[in-house]
PDB file of C-alpha atoms in Angstrom:
ATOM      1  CA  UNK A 276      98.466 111.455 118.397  1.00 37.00           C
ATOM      2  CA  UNK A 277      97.777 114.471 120.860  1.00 37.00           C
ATOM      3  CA  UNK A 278      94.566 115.281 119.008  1.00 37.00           C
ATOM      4  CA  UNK A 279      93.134 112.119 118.585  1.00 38.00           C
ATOM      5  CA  UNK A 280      93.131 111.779 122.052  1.00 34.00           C
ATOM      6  CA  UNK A 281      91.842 115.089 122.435  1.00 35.00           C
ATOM      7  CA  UNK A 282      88.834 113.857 120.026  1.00 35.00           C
ATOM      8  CA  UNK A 283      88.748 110.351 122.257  1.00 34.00           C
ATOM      9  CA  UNK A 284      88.325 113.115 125.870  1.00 34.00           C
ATOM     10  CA  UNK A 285      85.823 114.945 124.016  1.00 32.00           C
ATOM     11  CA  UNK A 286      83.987 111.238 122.708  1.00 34.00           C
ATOM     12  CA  UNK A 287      83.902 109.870 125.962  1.00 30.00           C
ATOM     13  CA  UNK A 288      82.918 112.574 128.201  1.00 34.00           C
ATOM     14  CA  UNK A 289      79.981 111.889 126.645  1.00 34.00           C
ATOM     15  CA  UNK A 290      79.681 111.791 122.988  1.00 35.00           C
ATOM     16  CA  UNK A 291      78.712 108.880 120.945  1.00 34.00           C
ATOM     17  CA  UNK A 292      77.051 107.786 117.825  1.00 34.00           C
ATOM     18  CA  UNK A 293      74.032 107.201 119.816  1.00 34.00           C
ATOM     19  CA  UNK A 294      74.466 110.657 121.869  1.00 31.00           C
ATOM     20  CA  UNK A 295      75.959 113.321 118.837  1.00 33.00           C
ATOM     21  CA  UNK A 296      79.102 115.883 119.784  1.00 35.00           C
ATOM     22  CA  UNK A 297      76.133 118.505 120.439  1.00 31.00           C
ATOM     23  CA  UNK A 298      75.917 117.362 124.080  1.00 28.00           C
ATOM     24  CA  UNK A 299      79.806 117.999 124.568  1.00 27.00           C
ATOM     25  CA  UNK A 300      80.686 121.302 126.838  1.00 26.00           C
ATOM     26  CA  UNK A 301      83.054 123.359 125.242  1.00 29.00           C
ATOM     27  CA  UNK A 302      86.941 123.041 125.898  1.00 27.00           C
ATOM     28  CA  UNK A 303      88.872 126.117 127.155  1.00 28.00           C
ATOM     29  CA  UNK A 304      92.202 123.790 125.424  1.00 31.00           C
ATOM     30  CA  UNK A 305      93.256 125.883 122.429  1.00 28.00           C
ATOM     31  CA  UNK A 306      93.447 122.490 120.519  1.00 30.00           C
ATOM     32  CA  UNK A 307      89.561 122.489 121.312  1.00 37.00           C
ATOM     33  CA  UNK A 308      87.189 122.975 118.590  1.00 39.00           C
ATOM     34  CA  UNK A 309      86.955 126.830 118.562  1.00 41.00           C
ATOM     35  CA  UNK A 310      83.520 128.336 118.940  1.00 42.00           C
ATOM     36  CA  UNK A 311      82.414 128.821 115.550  1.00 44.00           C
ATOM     37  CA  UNK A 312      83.039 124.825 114.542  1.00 46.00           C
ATOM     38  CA  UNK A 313      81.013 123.482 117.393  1.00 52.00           C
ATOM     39  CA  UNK A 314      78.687 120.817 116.333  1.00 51.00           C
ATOM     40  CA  UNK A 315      76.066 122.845 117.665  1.00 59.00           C
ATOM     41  CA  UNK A 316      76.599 125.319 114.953  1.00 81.00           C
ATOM     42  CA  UNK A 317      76.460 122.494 112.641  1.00 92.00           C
ATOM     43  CA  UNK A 318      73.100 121.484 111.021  1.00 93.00           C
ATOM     44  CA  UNK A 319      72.095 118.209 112.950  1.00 94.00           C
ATOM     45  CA  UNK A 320      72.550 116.011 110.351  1.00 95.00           C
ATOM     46  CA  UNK A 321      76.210 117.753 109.478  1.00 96.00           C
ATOM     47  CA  UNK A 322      77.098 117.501 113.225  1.00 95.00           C
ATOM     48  CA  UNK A 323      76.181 113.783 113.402  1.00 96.00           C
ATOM     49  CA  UNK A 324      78.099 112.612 110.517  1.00 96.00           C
ATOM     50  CA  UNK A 325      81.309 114.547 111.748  1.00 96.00           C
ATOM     51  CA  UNK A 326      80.892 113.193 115.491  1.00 96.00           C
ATOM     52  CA  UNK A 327      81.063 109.358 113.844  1.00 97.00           C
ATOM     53  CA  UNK A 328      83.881 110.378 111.654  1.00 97.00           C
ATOM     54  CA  UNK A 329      86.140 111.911 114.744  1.00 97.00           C
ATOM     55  CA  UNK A 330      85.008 108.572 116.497  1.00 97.00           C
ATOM     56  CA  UNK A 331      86.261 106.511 113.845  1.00 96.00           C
ATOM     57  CA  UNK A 332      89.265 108.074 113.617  1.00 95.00           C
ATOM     58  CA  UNK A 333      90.064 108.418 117.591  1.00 95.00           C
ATOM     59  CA  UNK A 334      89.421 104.025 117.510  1.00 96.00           C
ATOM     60  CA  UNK A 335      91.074 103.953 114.291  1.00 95.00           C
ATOM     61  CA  UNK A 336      88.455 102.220 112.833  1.00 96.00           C
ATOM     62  CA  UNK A 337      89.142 101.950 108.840  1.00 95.00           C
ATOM     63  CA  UNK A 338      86.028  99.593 108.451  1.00 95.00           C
ATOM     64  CA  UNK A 339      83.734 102.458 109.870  1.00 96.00           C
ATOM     65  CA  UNK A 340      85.269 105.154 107.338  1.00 96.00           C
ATOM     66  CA  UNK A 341      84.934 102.887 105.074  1.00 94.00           C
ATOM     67  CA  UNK A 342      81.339 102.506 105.774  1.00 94.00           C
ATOM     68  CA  UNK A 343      80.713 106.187 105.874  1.00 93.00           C
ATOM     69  CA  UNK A 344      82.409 106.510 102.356  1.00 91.00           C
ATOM     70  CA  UNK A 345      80.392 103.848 100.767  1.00 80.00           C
ATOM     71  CA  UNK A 346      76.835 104.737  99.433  1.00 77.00           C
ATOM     72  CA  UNK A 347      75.146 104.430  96.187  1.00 76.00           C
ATOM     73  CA  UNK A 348      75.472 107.826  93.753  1.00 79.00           C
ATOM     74  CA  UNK A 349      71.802 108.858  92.556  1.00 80.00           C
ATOM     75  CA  UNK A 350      71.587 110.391  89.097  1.00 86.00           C
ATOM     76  CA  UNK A 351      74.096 113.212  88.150  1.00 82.00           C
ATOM     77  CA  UNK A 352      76.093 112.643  91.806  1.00 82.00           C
ATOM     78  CA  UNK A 353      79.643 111.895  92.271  1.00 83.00           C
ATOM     79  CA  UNK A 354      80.507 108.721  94.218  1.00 86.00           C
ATOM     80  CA  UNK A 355      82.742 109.327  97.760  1.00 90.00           C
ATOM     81  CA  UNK A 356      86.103 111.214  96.475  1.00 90.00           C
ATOM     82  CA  UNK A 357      89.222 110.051  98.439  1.00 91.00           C
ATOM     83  CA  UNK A 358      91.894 110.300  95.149  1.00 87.00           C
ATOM     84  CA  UNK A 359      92.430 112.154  91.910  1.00 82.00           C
ATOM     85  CA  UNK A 360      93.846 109.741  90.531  1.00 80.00           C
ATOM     86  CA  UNK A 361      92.128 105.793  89.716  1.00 75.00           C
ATOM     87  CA  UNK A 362      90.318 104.385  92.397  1.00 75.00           C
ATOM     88  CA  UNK A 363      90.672 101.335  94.065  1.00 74.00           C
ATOM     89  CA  UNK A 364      89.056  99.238  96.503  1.00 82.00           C
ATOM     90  CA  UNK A 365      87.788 101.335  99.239  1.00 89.00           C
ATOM     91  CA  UNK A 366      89.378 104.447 100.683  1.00 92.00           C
ATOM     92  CA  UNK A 367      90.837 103.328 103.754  1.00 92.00           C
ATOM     93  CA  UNK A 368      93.425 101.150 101.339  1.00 90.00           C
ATOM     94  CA  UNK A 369      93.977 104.361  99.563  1.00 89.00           C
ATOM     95  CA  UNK A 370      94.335 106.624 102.880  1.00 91.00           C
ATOM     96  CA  UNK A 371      96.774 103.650 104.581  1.00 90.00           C
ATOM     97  CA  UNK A 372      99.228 103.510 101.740  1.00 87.00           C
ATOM     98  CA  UNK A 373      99.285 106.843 100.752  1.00 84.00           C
ATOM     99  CA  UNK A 374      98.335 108.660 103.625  1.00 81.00           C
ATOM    100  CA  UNK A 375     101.364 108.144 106.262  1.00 77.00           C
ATOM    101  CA  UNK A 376     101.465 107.731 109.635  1.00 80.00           C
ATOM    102  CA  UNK A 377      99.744 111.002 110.830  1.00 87.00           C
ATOM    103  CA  UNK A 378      96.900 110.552 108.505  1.00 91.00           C
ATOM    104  CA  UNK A 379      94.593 110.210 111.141  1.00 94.00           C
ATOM    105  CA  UNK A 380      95.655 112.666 113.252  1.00 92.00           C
ATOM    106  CA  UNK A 381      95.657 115.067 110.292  1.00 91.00           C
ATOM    107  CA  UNK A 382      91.478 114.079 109.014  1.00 94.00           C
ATOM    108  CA  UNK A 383      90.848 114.936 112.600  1.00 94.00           C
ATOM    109  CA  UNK A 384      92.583 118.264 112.951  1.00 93.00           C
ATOM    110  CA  UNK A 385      90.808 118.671 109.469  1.00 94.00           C
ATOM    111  CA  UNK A 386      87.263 118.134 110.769  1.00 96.00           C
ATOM    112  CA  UNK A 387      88.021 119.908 114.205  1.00 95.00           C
ATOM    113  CA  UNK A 388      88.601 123.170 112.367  1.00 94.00           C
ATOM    114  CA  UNK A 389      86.271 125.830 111.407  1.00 93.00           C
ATOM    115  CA  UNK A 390      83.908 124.763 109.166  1.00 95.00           C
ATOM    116  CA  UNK A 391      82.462 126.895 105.984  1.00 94.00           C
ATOM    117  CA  UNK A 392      79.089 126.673 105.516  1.00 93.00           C
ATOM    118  CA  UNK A 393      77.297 126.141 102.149  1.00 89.00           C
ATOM    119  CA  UNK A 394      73.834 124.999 101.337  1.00 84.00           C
ATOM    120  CA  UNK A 395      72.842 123.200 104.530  1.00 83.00           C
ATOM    121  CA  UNK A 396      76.360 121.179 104.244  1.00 93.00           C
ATOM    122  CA  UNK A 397      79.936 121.992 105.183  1.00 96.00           C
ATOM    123  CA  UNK A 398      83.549 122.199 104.268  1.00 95.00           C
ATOM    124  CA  UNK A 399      86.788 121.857 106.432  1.00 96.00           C
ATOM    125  CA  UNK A 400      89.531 122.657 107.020  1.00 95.00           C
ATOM    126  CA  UNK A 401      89.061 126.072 107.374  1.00 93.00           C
ATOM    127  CA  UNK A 402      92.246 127.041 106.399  1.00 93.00           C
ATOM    128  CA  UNK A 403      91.859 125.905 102.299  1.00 93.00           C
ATOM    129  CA  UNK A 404      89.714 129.331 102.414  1.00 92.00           C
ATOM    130  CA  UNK A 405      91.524 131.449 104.928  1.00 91.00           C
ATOM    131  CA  UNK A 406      95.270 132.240 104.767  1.00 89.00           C
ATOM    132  CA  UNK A 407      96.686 130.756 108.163  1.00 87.00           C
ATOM    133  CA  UNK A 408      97.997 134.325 109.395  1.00 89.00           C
ATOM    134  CA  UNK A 409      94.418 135.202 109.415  1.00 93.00           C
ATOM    135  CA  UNK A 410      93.343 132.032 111.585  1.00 92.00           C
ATOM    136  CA  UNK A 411      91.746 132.289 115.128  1.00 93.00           C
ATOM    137  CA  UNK A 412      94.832 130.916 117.958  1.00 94.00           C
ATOM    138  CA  UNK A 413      92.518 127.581 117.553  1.00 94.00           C
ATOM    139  CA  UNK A 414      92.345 126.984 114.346  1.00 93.00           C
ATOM    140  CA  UNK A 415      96.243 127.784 113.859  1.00 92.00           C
ATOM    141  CA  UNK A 416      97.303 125.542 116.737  1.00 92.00           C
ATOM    142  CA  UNK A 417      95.277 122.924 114.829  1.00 92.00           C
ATOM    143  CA  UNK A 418      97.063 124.056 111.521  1.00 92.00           C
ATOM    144  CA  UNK A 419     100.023 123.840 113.057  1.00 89.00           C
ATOM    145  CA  UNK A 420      99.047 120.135 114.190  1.00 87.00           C
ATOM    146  CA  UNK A 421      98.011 118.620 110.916  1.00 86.00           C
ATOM    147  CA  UNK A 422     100.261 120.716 108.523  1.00 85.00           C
ATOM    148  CA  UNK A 423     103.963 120.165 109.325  1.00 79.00           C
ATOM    149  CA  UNK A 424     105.300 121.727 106.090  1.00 85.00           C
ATOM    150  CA  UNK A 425     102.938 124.599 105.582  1.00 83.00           C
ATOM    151  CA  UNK A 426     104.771 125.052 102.166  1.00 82.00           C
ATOM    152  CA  UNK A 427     104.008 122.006 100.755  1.00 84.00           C
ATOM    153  CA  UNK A 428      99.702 122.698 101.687  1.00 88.00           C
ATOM    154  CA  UNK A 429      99.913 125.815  99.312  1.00 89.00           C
ATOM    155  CA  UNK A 430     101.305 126.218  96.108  1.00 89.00           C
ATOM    156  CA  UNK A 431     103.238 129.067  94.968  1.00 87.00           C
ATOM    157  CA  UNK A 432     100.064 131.116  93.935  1.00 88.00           C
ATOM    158  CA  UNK A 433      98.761 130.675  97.952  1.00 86.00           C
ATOM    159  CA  UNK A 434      96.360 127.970  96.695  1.00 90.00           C
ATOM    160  CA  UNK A 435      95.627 125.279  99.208  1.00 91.00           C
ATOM    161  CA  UNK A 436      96.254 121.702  98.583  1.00 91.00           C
ATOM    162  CA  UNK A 437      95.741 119.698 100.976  1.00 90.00           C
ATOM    163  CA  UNK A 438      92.887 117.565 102.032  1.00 92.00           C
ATOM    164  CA  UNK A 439      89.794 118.845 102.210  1.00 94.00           C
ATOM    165  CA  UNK A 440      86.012 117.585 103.221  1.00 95.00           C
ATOM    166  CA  UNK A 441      82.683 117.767 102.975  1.00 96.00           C
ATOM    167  CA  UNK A 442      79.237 116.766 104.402  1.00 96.00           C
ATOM    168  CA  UNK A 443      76.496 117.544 102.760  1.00 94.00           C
ATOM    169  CA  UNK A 444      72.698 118.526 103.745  1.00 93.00           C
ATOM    170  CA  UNK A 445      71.573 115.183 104.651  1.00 93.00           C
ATOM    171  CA  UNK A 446      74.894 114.431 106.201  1.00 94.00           C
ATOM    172  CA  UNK A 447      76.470 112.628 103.365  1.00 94.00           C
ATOM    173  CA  UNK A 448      80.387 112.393 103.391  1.00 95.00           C
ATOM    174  CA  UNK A 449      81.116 113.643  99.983  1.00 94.00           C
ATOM    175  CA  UNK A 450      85.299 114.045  99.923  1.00 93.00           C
ATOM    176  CA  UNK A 451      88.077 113.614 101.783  1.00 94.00           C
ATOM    177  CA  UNK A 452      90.639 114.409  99.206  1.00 91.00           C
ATOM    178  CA  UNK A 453      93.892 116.579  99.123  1.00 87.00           C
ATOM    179  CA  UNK A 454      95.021 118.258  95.958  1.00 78.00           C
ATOM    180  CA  UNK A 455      91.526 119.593  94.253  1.00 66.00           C
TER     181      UNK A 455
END
């Protein structure tokens, strides 16, 4: 709950999806997004996408995931990936029966982290590349947030499991899927 309302100070001190996250001073908080992950090191399109995904989940609006999750997959793409396993319906069904009661809490400590940057897109959280001991104090604390049993996000080998995301290029929500 504490970070969606962080993600609701940050949204209306002046960010909506008319005015992107990139007009939003940076937070001394340590939940605050740390430097690296600020939308304005984001390509614009990347940036916008994540600021109306926070905003969804801080107004826990399902319809408006849902609308970011559905689009039409051109030749040799993937449609939106929210389960391994069979699909049904759209993912907010799939995220409210599987996802508990934090889920939303969780996607936005996901999306608040560090992102890693790859081919004009990016993925989050930035812990499913770097080990938690080796996270900046804002990125743990955000860990720390989202991840209440650490040892069920890795698996014995130190690989990460839990729910990951990405936007692409032309800020496309991919994935937001735990377990790949």
């Amino acid at each position: 709950m504490r970070l969606r309302i962080l993600v609701l100070g940050l949204l209306t001190a002046g960010c909506s999806p008319e005015r992107p996250a990139e007009s939003v001073p940076p937070v001394s908080d340590a939940r605050a997004v740390s430097e690296a992950a600020r939308p304005d090191s984001l390509p614009s399109t990347v940036a916008e996408t994540r600021a109306v995904i926070l905003a969804a989940a801080a107004r826990e609006d399902w319809a408006a995931l849902d609308s970011l999750a559905t689009w039409t997959p051109g030749p040799g793409q993937s449609p939106f990936l929210y389960t391994l396993g069979p699909t049904f319906g759209p993912p907010s069904i799939f995220w409210r029966t599987h996802g508990g009661e934090g889920f939303l809490d969780e996607m936005t400590a996901v999306l608040q982290s560090t992102p890693q940057l790859s081919d004009g897109g990016a993925g989050w959280p930035t812990w499913a590349w770097i080990p938690p001991t080796d996270l900046s104090p804002a990125d743990r604390a955000l860990f720390e947030g989202a991840v209440p049993d650490p040892s069920a996000a890795f698996t014995a080998e130190g690989d990460y499991v839990g729910p990951v995301t990405f936007i692409d290029s032309t800020g496309r929500w991919l994935r937001y899927v735990a377990g790949e």
